[in-house]
mmCIF file of C-alpha atoms and ligand atoms in Angstrom:
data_model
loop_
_atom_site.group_PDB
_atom_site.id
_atom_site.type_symbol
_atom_site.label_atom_id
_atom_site.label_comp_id
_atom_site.label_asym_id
_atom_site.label_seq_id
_atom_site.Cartn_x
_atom_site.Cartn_y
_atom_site.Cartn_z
ATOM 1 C CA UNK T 430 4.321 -1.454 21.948
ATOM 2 C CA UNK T 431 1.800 -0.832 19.015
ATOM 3 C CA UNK T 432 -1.610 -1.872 21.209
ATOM 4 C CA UNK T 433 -3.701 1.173 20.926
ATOM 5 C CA UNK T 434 -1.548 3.224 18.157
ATOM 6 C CA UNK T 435 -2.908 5.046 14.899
ATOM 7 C CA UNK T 436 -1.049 3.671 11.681
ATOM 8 C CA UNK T 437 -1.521 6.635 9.431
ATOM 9 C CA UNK T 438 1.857 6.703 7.637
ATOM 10 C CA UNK T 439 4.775 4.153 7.564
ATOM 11 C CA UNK T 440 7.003 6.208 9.598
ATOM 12 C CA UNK T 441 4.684 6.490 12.867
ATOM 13 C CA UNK T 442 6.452 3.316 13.247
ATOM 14 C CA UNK T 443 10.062 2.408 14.324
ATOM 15 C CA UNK T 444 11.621 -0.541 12.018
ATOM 16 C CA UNK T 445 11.765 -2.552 15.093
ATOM 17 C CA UNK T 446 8.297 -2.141 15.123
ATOM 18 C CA UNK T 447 7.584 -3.006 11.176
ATOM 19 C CA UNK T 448 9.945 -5.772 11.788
ATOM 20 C CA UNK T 449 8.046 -7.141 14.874
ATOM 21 C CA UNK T 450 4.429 -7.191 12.636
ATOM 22 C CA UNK T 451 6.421 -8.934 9.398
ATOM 23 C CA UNK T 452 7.403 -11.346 12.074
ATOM 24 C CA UNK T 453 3.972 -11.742 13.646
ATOM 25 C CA UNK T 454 2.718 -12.177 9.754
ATOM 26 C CA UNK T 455 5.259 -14.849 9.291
ATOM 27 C CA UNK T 456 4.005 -17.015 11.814
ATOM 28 C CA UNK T 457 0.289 -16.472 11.053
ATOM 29 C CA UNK T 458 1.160 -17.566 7.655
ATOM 30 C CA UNK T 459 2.728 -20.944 9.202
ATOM 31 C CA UNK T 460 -0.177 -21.762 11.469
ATOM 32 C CA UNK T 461 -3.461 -19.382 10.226
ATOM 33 C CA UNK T 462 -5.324 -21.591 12.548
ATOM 34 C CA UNK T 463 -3.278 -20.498 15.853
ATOM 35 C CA UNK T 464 -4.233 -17.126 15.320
ATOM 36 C CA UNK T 465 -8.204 -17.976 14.411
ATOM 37 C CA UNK T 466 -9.962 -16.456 17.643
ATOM 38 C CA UNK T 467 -7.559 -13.425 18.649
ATOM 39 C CA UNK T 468 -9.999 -11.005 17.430
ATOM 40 C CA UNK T 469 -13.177 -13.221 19.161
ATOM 41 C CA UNK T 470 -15.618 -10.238 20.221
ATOM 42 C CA UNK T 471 -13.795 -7.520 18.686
ATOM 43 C CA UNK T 472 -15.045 -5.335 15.747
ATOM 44 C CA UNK T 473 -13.646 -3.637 12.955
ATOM 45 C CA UNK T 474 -15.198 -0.379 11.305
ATOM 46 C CA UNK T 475 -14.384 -0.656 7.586
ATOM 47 C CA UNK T 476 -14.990 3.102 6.040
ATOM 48 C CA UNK T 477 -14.430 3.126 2.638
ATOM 49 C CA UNK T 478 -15.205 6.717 0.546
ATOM 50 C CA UNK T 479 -13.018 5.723 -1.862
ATOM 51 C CA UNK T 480 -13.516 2.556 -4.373
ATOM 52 C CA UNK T 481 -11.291 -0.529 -3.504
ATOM 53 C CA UNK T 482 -11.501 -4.319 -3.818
ATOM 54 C CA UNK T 483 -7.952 -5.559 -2.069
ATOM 55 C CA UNK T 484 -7.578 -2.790 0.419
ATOM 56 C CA UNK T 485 -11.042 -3.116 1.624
ATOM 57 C CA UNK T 486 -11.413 -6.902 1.147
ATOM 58 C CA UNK T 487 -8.532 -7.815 2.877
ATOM 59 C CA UNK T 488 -8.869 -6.046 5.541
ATOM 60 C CA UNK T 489 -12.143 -7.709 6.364
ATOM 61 C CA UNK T 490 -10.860 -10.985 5.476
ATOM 62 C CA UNK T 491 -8.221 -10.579 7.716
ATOM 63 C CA UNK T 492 -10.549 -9.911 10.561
ATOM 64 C CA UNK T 493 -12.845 -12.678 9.896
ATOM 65 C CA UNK T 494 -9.992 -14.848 9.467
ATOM 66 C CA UNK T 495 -8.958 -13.859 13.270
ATOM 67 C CA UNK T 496 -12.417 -14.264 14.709
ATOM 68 C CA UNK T 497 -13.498 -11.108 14.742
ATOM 69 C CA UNK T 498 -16.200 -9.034 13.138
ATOM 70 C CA UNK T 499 -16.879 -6.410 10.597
ATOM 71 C CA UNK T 500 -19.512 -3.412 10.160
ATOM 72 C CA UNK T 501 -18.884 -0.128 7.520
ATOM 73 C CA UNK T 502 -19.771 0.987 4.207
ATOM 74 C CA UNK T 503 -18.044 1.079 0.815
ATOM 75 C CA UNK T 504 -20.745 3.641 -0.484
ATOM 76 C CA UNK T 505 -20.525 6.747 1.801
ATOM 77 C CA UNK T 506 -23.908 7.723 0.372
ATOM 78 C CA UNK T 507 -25.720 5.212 2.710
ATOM 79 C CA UNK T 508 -24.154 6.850 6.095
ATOM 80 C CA UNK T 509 -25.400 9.738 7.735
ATOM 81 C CA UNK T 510 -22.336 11.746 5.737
ATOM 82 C CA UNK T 511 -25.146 12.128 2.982
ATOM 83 C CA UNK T 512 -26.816 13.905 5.273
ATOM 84 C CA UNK T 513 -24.111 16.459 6.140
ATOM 85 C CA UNK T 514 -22.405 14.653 8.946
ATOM 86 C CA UNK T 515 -19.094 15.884 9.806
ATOM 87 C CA UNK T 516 -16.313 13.150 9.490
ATOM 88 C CA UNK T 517 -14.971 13.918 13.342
ATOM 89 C CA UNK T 518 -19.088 13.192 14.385
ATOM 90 C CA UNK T 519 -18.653 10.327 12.196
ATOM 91 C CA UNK T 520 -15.892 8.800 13.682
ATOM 92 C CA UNK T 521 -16.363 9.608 17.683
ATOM 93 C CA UNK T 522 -20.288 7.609 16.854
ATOM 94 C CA UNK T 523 -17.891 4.647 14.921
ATOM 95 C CA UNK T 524 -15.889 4.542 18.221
ATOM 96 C CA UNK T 525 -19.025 4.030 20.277
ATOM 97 C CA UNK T 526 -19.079 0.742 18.413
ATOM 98 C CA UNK T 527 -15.541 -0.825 17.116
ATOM 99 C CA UNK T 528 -12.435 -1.478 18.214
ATOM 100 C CA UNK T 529 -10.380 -0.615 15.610
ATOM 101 C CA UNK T 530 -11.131 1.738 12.210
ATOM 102 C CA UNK T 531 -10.226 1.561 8.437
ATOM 103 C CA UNK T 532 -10.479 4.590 6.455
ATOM 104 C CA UNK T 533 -9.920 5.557 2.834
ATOM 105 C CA UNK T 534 -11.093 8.412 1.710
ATOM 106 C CA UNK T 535 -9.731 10.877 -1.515
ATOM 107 C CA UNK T 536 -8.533 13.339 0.326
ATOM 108 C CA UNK T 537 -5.116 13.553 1.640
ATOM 109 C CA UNK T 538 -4.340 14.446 5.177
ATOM 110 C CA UNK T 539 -8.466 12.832 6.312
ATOM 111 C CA UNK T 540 -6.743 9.784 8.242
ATOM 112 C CA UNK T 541 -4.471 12.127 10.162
ATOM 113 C CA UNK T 542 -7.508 14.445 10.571
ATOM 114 C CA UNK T 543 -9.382 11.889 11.984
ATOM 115 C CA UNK T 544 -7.339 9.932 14.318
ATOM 116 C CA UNK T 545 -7.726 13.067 16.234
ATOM 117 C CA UNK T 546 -10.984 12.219 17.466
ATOM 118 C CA UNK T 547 -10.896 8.605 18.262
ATOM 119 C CA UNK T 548 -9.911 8.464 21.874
ATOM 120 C CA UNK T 549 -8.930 4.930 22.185
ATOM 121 C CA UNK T 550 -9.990 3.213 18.609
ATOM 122 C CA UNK T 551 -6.816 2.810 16.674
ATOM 123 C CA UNK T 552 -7.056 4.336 13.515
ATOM 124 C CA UNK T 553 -5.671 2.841 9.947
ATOM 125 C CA UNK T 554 -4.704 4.720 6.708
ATOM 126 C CA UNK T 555 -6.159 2.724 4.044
ATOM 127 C CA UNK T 556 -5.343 5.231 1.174
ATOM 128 C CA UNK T 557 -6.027 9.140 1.592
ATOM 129 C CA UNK T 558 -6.209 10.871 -1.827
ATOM 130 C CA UNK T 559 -2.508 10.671 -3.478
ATOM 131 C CA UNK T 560 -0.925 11.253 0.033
ATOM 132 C CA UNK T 561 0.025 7.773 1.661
ATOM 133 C CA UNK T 562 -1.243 3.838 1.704
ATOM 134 C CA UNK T 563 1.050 2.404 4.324
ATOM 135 C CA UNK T 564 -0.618 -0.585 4.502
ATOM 136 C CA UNK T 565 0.162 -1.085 0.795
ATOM 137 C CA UNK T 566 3.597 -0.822 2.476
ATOM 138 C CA UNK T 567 3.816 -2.994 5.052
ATOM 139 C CA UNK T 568 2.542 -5.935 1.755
ATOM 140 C CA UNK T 569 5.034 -4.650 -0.341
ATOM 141 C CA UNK T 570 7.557 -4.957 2.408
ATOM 142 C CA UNK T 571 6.657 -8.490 3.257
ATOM 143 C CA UNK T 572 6.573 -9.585 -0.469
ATOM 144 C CA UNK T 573 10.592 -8.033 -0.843
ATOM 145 C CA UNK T 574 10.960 -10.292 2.254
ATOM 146 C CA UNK T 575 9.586 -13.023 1.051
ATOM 147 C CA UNK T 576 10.557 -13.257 -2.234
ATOM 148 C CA UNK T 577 14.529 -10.917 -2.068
ATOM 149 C CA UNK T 578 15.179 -12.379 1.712
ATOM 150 C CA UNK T 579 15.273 -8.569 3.421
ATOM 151 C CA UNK T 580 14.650 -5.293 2.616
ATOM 152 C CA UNK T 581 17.882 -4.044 2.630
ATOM 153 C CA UNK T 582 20.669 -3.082 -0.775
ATOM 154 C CA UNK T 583 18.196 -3.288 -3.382
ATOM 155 C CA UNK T 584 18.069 -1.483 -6.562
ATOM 156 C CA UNK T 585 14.272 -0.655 -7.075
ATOM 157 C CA UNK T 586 12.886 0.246 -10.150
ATOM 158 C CA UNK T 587 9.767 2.837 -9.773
ATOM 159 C CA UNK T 588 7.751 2.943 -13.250
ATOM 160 C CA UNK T 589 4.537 4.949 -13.846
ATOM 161 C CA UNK T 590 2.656 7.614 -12.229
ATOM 162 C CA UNK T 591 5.137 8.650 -9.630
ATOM 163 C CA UNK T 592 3.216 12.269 -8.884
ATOM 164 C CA UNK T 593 0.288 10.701 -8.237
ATOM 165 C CA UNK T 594 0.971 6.724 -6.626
ATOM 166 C CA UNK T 595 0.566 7.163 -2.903
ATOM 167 C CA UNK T 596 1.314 3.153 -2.718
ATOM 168 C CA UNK T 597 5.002 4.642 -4.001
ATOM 169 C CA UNK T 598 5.150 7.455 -1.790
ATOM 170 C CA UNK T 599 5.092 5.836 1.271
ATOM 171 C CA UNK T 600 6.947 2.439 -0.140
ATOM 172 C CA UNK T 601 9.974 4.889 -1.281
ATOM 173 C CA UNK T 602 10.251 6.656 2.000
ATOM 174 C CA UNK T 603 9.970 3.654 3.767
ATOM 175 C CA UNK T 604 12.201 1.508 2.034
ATOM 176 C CA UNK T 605 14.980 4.591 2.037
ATOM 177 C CA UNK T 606 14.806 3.619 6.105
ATOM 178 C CA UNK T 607 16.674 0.323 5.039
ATOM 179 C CA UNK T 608 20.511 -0.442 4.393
ATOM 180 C CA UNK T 609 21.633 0.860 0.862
ATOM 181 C CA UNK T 610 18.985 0.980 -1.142
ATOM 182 C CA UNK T 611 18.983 2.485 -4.486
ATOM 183 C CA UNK T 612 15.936 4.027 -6.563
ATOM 184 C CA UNK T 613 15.720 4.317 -10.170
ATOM 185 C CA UNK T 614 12.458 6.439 -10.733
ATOM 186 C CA UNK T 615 10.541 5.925 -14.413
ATOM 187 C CA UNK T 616 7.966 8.207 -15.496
ATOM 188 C CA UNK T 617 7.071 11.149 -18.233
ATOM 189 C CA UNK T 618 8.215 14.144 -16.931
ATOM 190 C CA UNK T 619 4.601 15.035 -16.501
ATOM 191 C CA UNK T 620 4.508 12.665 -13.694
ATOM 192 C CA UNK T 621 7.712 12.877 -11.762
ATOM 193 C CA UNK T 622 8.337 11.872 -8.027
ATOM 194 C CA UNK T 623 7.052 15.277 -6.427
ATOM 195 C CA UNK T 624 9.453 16.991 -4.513
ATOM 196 C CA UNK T 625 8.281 16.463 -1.211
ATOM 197 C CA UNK T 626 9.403 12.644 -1.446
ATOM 198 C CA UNK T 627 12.919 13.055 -3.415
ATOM 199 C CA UNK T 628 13.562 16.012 -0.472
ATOM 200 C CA UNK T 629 13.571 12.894 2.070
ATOM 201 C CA UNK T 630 16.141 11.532 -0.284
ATOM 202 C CA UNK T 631 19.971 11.835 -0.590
ATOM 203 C CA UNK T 632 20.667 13.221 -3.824
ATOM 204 C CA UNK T 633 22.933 9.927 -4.403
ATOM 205 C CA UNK T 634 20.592 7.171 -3.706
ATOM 206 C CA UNK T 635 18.294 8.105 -6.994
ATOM 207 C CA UNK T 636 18.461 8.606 -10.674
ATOM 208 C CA UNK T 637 15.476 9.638 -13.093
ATOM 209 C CA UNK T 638 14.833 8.767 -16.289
ATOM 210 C CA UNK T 639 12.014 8.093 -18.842
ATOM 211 C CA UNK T 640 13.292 5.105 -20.776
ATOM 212 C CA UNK T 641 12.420 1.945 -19.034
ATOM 213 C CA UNK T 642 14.443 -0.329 -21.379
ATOM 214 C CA UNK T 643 17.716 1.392 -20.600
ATOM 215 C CA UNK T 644 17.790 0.908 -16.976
ATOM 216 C CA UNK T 645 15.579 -2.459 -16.553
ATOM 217 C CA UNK T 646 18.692 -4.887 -16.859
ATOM 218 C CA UNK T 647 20.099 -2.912 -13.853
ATOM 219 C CA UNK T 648 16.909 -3.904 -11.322
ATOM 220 C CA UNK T 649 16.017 -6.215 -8.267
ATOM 221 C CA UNK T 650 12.697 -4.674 -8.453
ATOM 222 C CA UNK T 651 10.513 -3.870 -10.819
ATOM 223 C CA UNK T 652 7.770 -1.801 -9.058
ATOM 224 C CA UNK T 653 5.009 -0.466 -12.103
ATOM 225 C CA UNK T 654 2.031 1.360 -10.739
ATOM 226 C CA UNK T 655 -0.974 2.554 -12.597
ATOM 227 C CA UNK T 656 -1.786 6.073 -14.442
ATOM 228 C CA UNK T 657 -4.070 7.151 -11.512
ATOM 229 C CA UNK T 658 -7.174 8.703 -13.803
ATOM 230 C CA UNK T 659 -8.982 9.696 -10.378
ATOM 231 C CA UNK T 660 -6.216 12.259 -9.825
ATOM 232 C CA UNK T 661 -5.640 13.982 -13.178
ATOM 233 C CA UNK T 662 -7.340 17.064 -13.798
ATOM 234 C CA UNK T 663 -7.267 16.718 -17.300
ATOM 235 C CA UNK T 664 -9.245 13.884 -19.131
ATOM 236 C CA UNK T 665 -6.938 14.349 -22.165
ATOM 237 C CA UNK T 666 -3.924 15.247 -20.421
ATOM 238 C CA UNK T 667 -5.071 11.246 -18.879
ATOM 239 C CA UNK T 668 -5.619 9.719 -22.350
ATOM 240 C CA UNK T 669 -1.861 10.827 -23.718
ATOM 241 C CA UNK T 670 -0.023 9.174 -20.385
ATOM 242 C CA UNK T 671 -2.214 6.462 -19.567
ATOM 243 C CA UNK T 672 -0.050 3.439 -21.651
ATOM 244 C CA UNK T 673 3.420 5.179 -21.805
ATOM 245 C CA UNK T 674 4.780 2.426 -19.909
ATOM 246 C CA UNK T 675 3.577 -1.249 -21.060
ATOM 247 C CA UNK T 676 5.865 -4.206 -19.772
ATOM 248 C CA UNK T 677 5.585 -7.497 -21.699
ATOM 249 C CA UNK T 678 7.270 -10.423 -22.358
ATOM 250 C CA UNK T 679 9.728 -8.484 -24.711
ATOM 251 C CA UNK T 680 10.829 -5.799 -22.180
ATOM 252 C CA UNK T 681 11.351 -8.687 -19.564
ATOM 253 C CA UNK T 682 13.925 -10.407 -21.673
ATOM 254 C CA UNK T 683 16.523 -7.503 -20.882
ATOM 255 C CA UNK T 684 15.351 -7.807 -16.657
ATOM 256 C CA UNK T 685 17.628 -9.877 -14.185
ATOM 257 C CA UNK T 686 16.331 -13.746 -13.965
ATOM 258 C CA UNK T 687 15.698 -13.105 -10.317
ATOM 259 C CA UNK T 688 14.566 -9.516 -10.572
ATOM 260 C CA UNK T 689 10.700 -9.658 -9.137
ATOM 261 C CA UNK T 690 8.203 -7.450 -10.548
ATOM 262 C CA UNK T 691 5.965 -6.166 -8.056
ATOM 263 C CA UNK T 692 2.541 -3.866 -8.438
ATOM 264 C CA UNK T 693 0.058 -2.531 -5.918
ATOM 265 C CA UNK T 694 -2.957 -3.342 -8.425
ATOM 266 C CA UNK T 695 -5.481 -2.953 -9.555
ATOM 267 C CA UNK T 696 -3.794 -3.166 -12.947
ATOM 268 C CA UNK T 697 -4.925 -1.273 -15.848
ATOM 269 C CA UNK T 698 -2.352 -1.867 -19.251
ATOM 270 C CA UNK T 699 0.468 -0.923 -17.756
ATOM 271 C CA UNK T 700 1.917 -5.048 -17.130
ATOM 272 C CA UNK T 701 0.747 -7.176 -20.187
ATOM 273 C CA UNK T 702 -1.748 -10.435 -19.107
ATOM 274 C CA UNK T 703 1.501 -12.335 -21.034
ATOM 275 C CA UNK T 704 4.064 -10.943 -18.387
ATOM 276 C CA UNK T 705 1.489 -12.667 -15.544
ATOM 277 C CA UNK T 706 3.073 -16.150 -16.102
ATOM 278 C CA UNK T 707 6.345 -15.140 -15.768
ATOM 279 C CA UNK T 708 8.297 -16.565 -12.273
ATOM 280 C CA UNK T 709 9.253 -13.138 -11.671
ATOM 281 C CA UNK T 710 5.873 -11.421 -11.634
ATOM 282 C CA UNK T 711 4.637 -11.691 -7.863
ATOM 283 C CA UNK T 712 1.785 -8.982 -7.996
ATOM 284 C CA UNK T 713 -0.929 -11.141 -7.302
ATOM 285 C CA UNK T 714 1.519 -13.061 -4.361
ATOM 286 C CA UNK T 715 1.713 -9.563 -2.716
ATOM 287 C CA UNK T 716 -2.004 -9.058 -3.157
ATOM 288 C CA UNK T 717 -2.135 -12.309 -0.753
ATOM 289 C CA UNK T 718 0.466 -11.236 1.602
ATOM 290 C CA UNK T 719 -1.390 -7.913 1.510
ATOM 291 C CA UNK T 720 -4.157 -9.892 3.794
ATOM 292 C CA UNK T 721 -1.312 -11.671 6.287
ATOM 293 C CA UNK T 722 0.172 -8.159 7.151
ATOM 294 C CA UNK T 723 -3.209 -6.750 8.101
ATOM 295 C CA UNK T 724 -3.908 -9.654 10.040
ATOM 296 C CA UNK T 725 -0.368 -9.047 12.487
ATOM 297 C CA UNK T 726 -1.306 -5.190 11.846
ATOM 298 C CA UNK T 727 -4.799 -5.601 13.372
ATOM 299 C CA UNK T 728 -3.575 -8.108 15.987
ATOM 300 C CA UNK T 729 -0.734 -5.981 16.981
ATOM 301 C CA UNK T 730 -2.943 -2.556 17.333
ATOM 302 C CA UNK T 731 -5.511 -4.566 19.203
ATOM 303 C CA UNK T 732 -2.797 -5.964 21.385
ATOM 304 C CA UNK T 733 -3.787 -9.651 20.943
ATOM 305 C CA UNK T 734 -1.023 -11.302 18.941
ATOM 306 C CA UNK T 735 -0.650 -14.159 21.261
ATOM 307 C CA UNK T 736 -2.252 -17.311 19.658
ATOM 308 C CA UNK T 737 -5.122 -19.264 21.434
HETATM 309 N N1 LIG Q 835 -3.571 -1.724 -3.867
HETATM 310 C C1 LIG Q 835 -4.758 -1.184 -3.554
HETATM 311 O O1 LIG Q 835 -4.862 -0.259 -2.731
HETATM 312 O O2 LIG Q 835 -5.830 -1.725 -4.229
HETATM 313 P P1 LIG Q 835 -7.334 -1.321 -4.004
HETATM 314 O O3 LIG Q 835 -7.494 0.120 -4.491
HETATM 315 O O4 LIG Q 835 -8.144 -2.290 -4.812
HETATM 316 O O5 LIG Q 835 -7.630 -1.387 -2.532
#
């Protein structure tokens, strides 16, 4: 039962759960109009510190899309937090309000932080600092789905910022839940998986390298990610890693004909524009799906997933 629950990181929830809102998204995406007043009367608090277009956008087209409304900010400087507001006094006044919360914010650990003080307002993740996304998840899990047929015996590729991409922290953890999958992780050394995500890993279900060439021809997946510049310390340190990975048309020739290549966007130069027309590039599919998901999500928090 996920009426009422906080979705802060992908494993507050069992797979039978995950599996129960890819199903749910499945059958909004077969009859959108079914599930077009679930969310009549209900509101959702979008609270955005952090920049975002499909994270934020989705989210309140996926509430509009089930009837229901939205109120927030995406510019933290026109709440009462300019003023000094705690975010705990923040949220228990948002609760007063909504039925259901959205947070990003660049610090890791907020969403947890603040779930503590909403009573009965379910609480989403949207993206805290480089911690966790695991709404980026649940899209990523229903483009594999959609696109592979299950989640399960893949071998993933991971290229780019590894240290930094909280989209890949919770997608790796996640997808190490499923049925032999395997994890090829690509990045400088500089930004290698942290330790705190291989150390949910059996040694034997990853290799590391730099070279994306060498390994490409061996992937399902091709999951890139972006040099996060909001993270580094060090502008320079930014500038010499930003475009050490660059797919194009040239790399691809080497990748499996049905390998998909997947990326959380937004995009910087780490895909090529040429590599967009490719069958096998489905970013901006899972952008879409991104916007199904979070309508089951919100329908199955809110506990109205039966359609009118
Ligand atoms: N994938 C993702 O989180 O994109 P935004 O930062 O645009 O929301």
């Amino acid at each position: 039962m996920l009426k009422g629950r906080h979705l802060i990181e992908p494993g507050d929830f069992s797979l039978d759960e995950i599996e129960s809102i890819m199903q749910l998204a499945d059958n909004i995406i077969a009859n959108p109009e079914g599930y077009s007043l679930v969310c009549k009367g209900k509101l959702l608090a979008s609270l955005f510190y952090e920049p975002s277009t499909r994270t934020r956008f989705s989210f309140e087209a996926a509430m509009l899309r089930l009837g229901g409304e939205i109120i927030g900010f995406d510019d933290p400087s026109n709440s009462s937090v300019s003023k000094g507001e705690s975010l705990g006094d923040t949220i228990r006044t948002i609760e007063c309000y909504s039925d259901i919360a959205v947070i990003r914010h660049p610090r890791e650990g907020t969403a947890r932080l603040v779930s503590k003080f909403a009573k009965e307002m379910p609480i989403i993740n949207a993206g805290d600092g480089g911690h966790e996304h695991p709404t980026q998840t649940l899209t990523d899990l229903l483009t594999i789905r959609k696109f592979k047929g299950g989640c399960d015996h893949h071998v993933v590729g991971v290229c780019g910022d590894l240290l930094f991409g909280r989209t890949i922290h919770s997608l790796v953890k996640m997808l190490n839940r499923y049925q032999g999958v395997k994890f090829v992780f690509i990045s400088p050394k500089e930004l290698r998986m942290p330790e705190n995500i291989l150390g949910h890993l059996d040694a034997h279900v990853y290799t590391e390298t730099d070279n994306l060439d060498e390994v490409i021809g061996d992937l399902d997946i091709l999951y890139m990610s972006r040099v996060q510049r909001e993270r580094f310390v060090s502008e320079e340190e930014y500038l010499r890693l930003k475009n050490y990975y660059v797919l194009d048309k040239k790399k691809m020739k080497n990748a499996k004909a049905d390998m998909i290549v997947m990326h959380p966007l937004p995009r910087v130069n780490e895909i090529a524009t040429e590599v967009d027309d490719d069958p096998r590039a489905v970013y901006f599919n899972q952008a879409k799906y991104g916007m199904y998901v979070r309508m089951a999500l919100i329908a199955k928090l809110l506990g109205v997933e039966d359609k009118k």
